[in-house]
Amino acid sequence: MDVAENLEQIKFNIGQACEKSNRNPDEITLIGVTKYVTIERTEETINAGIKNLGENRLEGFLEKFNHFGNKVNWHFIGTLQTRKVKDVIHNIDALHSLDRISLAKEVDKRAESNVDCFVQVNVSGEESKHGLEPDKVIPFIEEVAKYEKINIVGLMTMAPHIEDKNHLRNVFGKLADLKDTIQQKKLPHAPCEYLSMGMSNDYEIAIEEGATHIRLGSHLVGS
């Protein structure tokens, strides 16, 4: 199937999930994750109407950015090494993987203007996943206040790759609750309005639990 056909099915599924949870599909930002596909397939994705692309490796990001430039909004969704911040920070619209003070410090040092950041949270507790433990998120966000160019727009998580819908719902629900708690603090540097959660195998559940940004690779662009 081509990307446009995949997108039609995804939009239908988003609509169904929003209907179930009394939400407006316009609240959902669909990020096309193009990390495994070619420039040609990425171009097809943009032509299908996708306005937001996500990359998780510096090399892949630079290759695509150098080709397409500002035709789309760029989201860096992978672990970003501190020494590579300077190569990416001026060209992205959002960083989805802020997870340590050393990274916040380097982003603040290198950025020319405020950077929208999602704090990555390891809700599931899997050792293979990056991110802060949930109980460390609020102290981290409070500490980040001293870095003036960091704007905490939301939280991000990756759920386990499993079929158990109740477990997935629990993971996403915990992140949504944490976001609400942070929002209530009304921190100027951390409006924390958004939830980046849900991938090809679980995005409908994520939407039902409050996701605002979903990151789709295989179901949208293939692998």
mmCIF file of N, CA, C and O in Angstrom, residues 151-189:
data_model
loop_
_atom_site.group_PDB
_atom_site.id
_atom_site.type_symbol
_atom_site.label_atom_id
_atom_site.label_comp_id
_atom_site.label_asym_id
_atom_site.label_seq_id
_atom_site.Cartn_x
_atom_site.Cartn_y
_atom_site.Cartn_z
ATOM 1 N N ASN A 151 11.761 24.963 27.204
ATOM 2 C CA ASN A 151 10.322 25.114 27.378
ATOM 3 C C ASN A 151 9.708 23.715 27.415
ATOM 4 O O ASN A 151 9.654 23.025 26.400
ATOM 5 N N ILE A 152 9.283 23.289 28.596
ATOM 6 C CA ILE A 152 8.728 21.935 28.743
ATOM 7 C C ILE A 152 7.274 21.951 28.292
ATOM 8 O O ILE A 152 6.376 22.358 29.032
ATOM 9 N N VAL A 153 7.041 21.472 27.065
ATOM 10 C CA VAL A 153 5.685 21.516 26.506
ATOM 11 C C VAL A 153 4.878 20.263 26.834
ATOM 12 O O VAL A 153 3.658 20.242 26.672
ATOM 13 N N GLY A 154 5.573 19.200 27.272
ATOM 14 C CA GLY A 154 4.837 17.978 27.555
ATOM 15 C C GLY A 154 5.726 16.853 28.023
ATOM 16 O O GLY A 154 6.913 17.039 28.314
ATOM 17 N N LEU A 155 5.129 15.668 28.089
ATOM 18 C CA LEU A 155 5.821 14.453 28.507
ATOM 19 C C LEU A 155 5.759 13.430 27.372
ATOM 20 O O LEU A 155 4.814 13.421 26.582
ATOM 21 N N MET A 156 6.764 12.571 27.313
ATOM 22 C CA MET A 156 6.811 11.521 26.289
ATOM 23 C C MET A 156 7.108 10.179 26.946
ATOM 24 O O MET A 156 7.850 10.121 27.922
ATOM 25 N N THR A 157 6.492 9.128 26.433
ATOM 26 C CA THR A 157 6.868 7.782 26.872
ATOM 27 C C THR A 157 6.737 6.798 25.718
ATOM 28 O O THR A 157 6.078 7.072 24.713
ATOM 29 N N MET A 158 7.424 5.656 25.897
ATOM 30 C CA MET A 158 7.284 4.522 24.990
ATOM 31 C C MET A 158 6.732 3.364 25.815
ATOM 32 O O MET A 158 7.330 2.988 26.826
ATOM 33 N N ALA A 159 5.621 2.841 25.384
ATOM 34 C CA ALA A 159 5.014 1.721 26.103
ATOM 35 C C ALA A 159 5.685 0.407 25.689
ATOM 36 O O ALA A 159 6.329 0.342 24.638
ATOM 37 N N PRO A 160 5.533 -0.637 26.502
ATOM 38 C CA PRO A 160 6.074 -1.944 26.101
ATOM 39 C C PRO A 160 5.400 -2.424 24.817
ATOM 40 O O PRO A 160 4.246 -2.083 24.548
ATOM 41 N N HIS A 161 6.120 -3.212 24.029
ATOM 42 C CA HIS A 161 5.568 -3.746 22.774
ATOM 43 C C HIS A 161 4.825 -5.037 23.096
ATOM 44 O O HIS A 161 5.339 -6.135 22.911
ATOM 45 N N ILE A 162 3.613 -4.893 23.610
ATOM 46 C CA ILE A 162 2.824 -6.048 24.042
ATOM 47 C C ILE A 162 1.387 -5.919 23.552
ATOM 48 O O ILE A 162 0.973 -4.854 23.094
ATOM 49 N N GLU A 163 0.635 -7.018 23.685
ATOM 50 C CA GLU A 163 -0.770 -7.021 23.247
ATOM 51 C C GLU A 163 -1.734 -6.664 24.371
ATOM 52 O O GLU A 163 -2.902 -6.364 24.114
ATOM 53 N N ASP A 164 -1.270 -6.709 25.613
ATOM 54 C CA ASP A 164 -2.140 -6.514 26.781
ATOM 55 C C ASP A 164 -2.649 -5.070 26.840
ATOM 56 O O ASP A 164 -1.957 -4.160 27.287
ATOM 57 N N LYS A 165 -3.894 -4.862 26.391
ATOM 58 C CA LYS A 165 -4.432 -3.503 26.282
ATOM 59 C C LYS A 165 -4.591 -2.837 27.642
ATOM 60 O O LYS A 165 -4.416 -1.628 27.766
ATOM 61 N N ASN A 166 -4.929 -3.607 28.655
ATOM 62 C CA ASN A 166 -5.092 -3.018 29.986
ATOM 63 C C ASN A 166 -3.768 -2.483 30.516
ATOM 64 O O ASN A 166 -3.709 -1.421 31.136
ATOM 65 N N HIS A 167 -2.701 -3.232 30.254
ATOM 66 C CA HIS A 167 -1.377 -2.785 30.704
ATOM 67 C C HIS A 167 -0.968 -1.508 29.955
ATOM 68 O O HIS A 167 -0.447 -0.567 30.553
ATOM 69 N N LEU A 168 -1.210 -1.497 28.654
ATOM 70 C CA LEU A 168 -0.888 -0.309 27.858
ATOM 71 C C LEU A 168 -1.682 0.899 28.346
ATOM 72 O O LEU A 168 -1.141 1.998 28.508
ATOM 73 N N ARG A 169 -2.961 0.660 28.612
ATOM 74 C CA ARG A 169 -3.827 1.739 29.092
ATOM 75 C C ARG A 169 -3.302 2.293 30.415
ATOM 76 O O ARG A 169 -3.315 3.504 30.663
ATOM 77 N N ASN A 170 -2.811 1.411 31.253
ATOM 78 C CA ASN A 170 -2.279 1.801 32.552
ATOM 79 C C ASN A 170 -1.030 2.677 32.389
ATOM 80 O O ASN A 170 -0.871 3.701 33.057
ATOM 81 N N VAL A 171 -0.140 2.277 31.466
ATOM 82 C CA VAL A 171 1.081 3.049 31.205
ATOM 83 C C VAL A 171 0.724 4.455 30.715
ATOM 84 O O VAL A 171 1.227 5.460 31.230
ATOM 85 N N PHE A 172 -0.151 4.529 29.716
ATOM 86 C CA PHE A 172 -0.524 5.833 29.159
ATOM 87 C C PHE A 172 -1.293 6.680 30.175
ATOM 88 O O PHE A 172 -1.096 7.895 30.256
ATOM 89 N N GLY A 173 -2.155 6.032 30.943
ATOM 90 C CA GLY A 173 -2.931 6.751 31.955
ATOM 91 C C GLY A 173 -2.050 7.371 33.024
ATOM 92 O O GLY A 173 -2.298 8.494 33.488
ATOM 93 N N LYS A 174 -0.999 6.657 33.412
ATOM 94 C CA LYS A 174 -0.069 7.193 34.423
ATOM 95 C C LYS A 174 0.640 8.443 33.907
ATOM 96 O O LYS A 174 0.849 9.403 34.648
ATOM 97 N N LEU A 175 1.020 8.429 32.630
ATOM 98 C CA LEU A 175 1.689 9.608 32.071
ATOM 99 C C LEU A 175 0.710 10.784 32.018
ATOM 100 O O LEU A 175 1.087 11.925 32.318
ATOM 101 N N ALA A 176 -0.533 10.514 31.666
ATOM 102 C CA ALA A 176 -1.551 11.577 31.608
ATOM 103 C C ALA A 176 -1.776 12.184 32.995
ATOM 104 O O ALA A 176 -1.890 13.407 33.144
ATOM 105 N N ASP A 177 -1.823 11.341 34.013
ATOM 106 C CA ASP A 177 -2.000 11.840 35.389
ATOM 107 C C ASP A 177 -0.824 12.717 35.809
ATOM 108 O O ASP A 177 -1.001 13.756 36.454
ATOM 109 N N LEU A 178 0.385 12.283 35.437
ATOM 110 C CA LEU A 178 1.588 13.046 35.778
ATOM 111 C C LEU A 178 1.566 14.411 35.082
ATOM 112 O O LEU A 178 1.893 15.438 35.689
ATOM 113 N N LYS A 179 1.153 14.426 33.829
ATOM 114 C CA LYS A 179 1.045 15.695 33.090
ATOM 115 C C LYS A 179 0.077 16.647 33.796
ATOM 116 O O LYS A 179 0.360 17.833 33.977
ATOM 117 N N ASP A 180 -1.067 16.112 34.230
ATOM 118 C CA ASP A 180 -2.070 16.944 34.918
ATOM 119 C C ASP A 180 -1.493 17.548 36.199
ATOM 120 O O ASP A 180 -1.719 18.718 36.511
ATOM 121 N N THR A 181 -0.737 16.732 36.937
ATOM 122 C CA THR A 181 -0.127 17.209 38.191
ATOM 123 C C THR A 181 0.839 18.355 37.917
ATOM 124 O O THR A 181 0.860 19.361 38.637
ATOM 125 N N ILE A 182 1.634 18.214 36.862
ATOM 126 C CA ILE A 182 2.610 19.261 36.513
ATOM 127 C C ILE A 182 1.885 20.523 36.048
ATOM 128 O O ILE A 182 2.255 21.642 36.434
ATOM 129 N N GLN A 183 0.849 20.355 35.257
ATOM 130 C CA GLN A 183 0.087 21.513 34.770
ATOM 131 C C GLN A 183 -0.482 22.329 35.931
ATOM 132 O O GLN A 183 -0.498 23.557 35.889
ATOM 133 N N GLN A 184 -0.944 21.632 36.964
ATOM 134 C CA GLN A 184 -1.543 22.316 38.111
ATOM 135 C C GLN A 184 -0.536 23.204 38.845
ATOM 136 O O GLN A 184 -0.911 24.142 39.542
ATOM 137 N N LYS A 185 0.745 22.926 38.670
ATOM 138 C CA LYS A 185 1.782 23.730 39.323
ATOM 139 C C LYS A 185 1.978 25.089 38.646
ATOM 140 O O LYS A 185 2.602 25.984 39.202
ATOM 141 N N LYS A 186 1.479 25.201 37.403
ATOM 142 C CA LYS A 186 1.550 26.465 36.655
ATOM 143 C C LYS A 186 2.971 27.050 36.626
ATOM 144 O O LYS A 186 3.194 28.222 36.931
ATOM 145 N N LEU A 187 3.910 26.213 36.266
ATOM 146 C CA LEU A 187 5.303 26.658 36.162
ATOM 147 C C LEU A 187 5.484 27.392 34.834
ATOM 148 O O LEU A 187 5.138 26.848 33.784
ATOM 149 N N PRO A 188 6.029 28.606 34.853
ATOM 150 C CA PRO A 188 6.145 29.389 33.616
ATOM 151 C C PRO A 188 6.941 28.673 32.522
ATOM 152 O O PRO A 188 6.616 28.791 31.342
ATOM 153 N N HIS A 189 7.966 27.915 32.905
ATOM 154 C CA HIS A 189 8.810 27.253 31.893
ATOM 155 C C HIS A 189 8.275 25.877 31.512
ATOM 156 O O HIS A 189 8.853 25.205 30.662
#
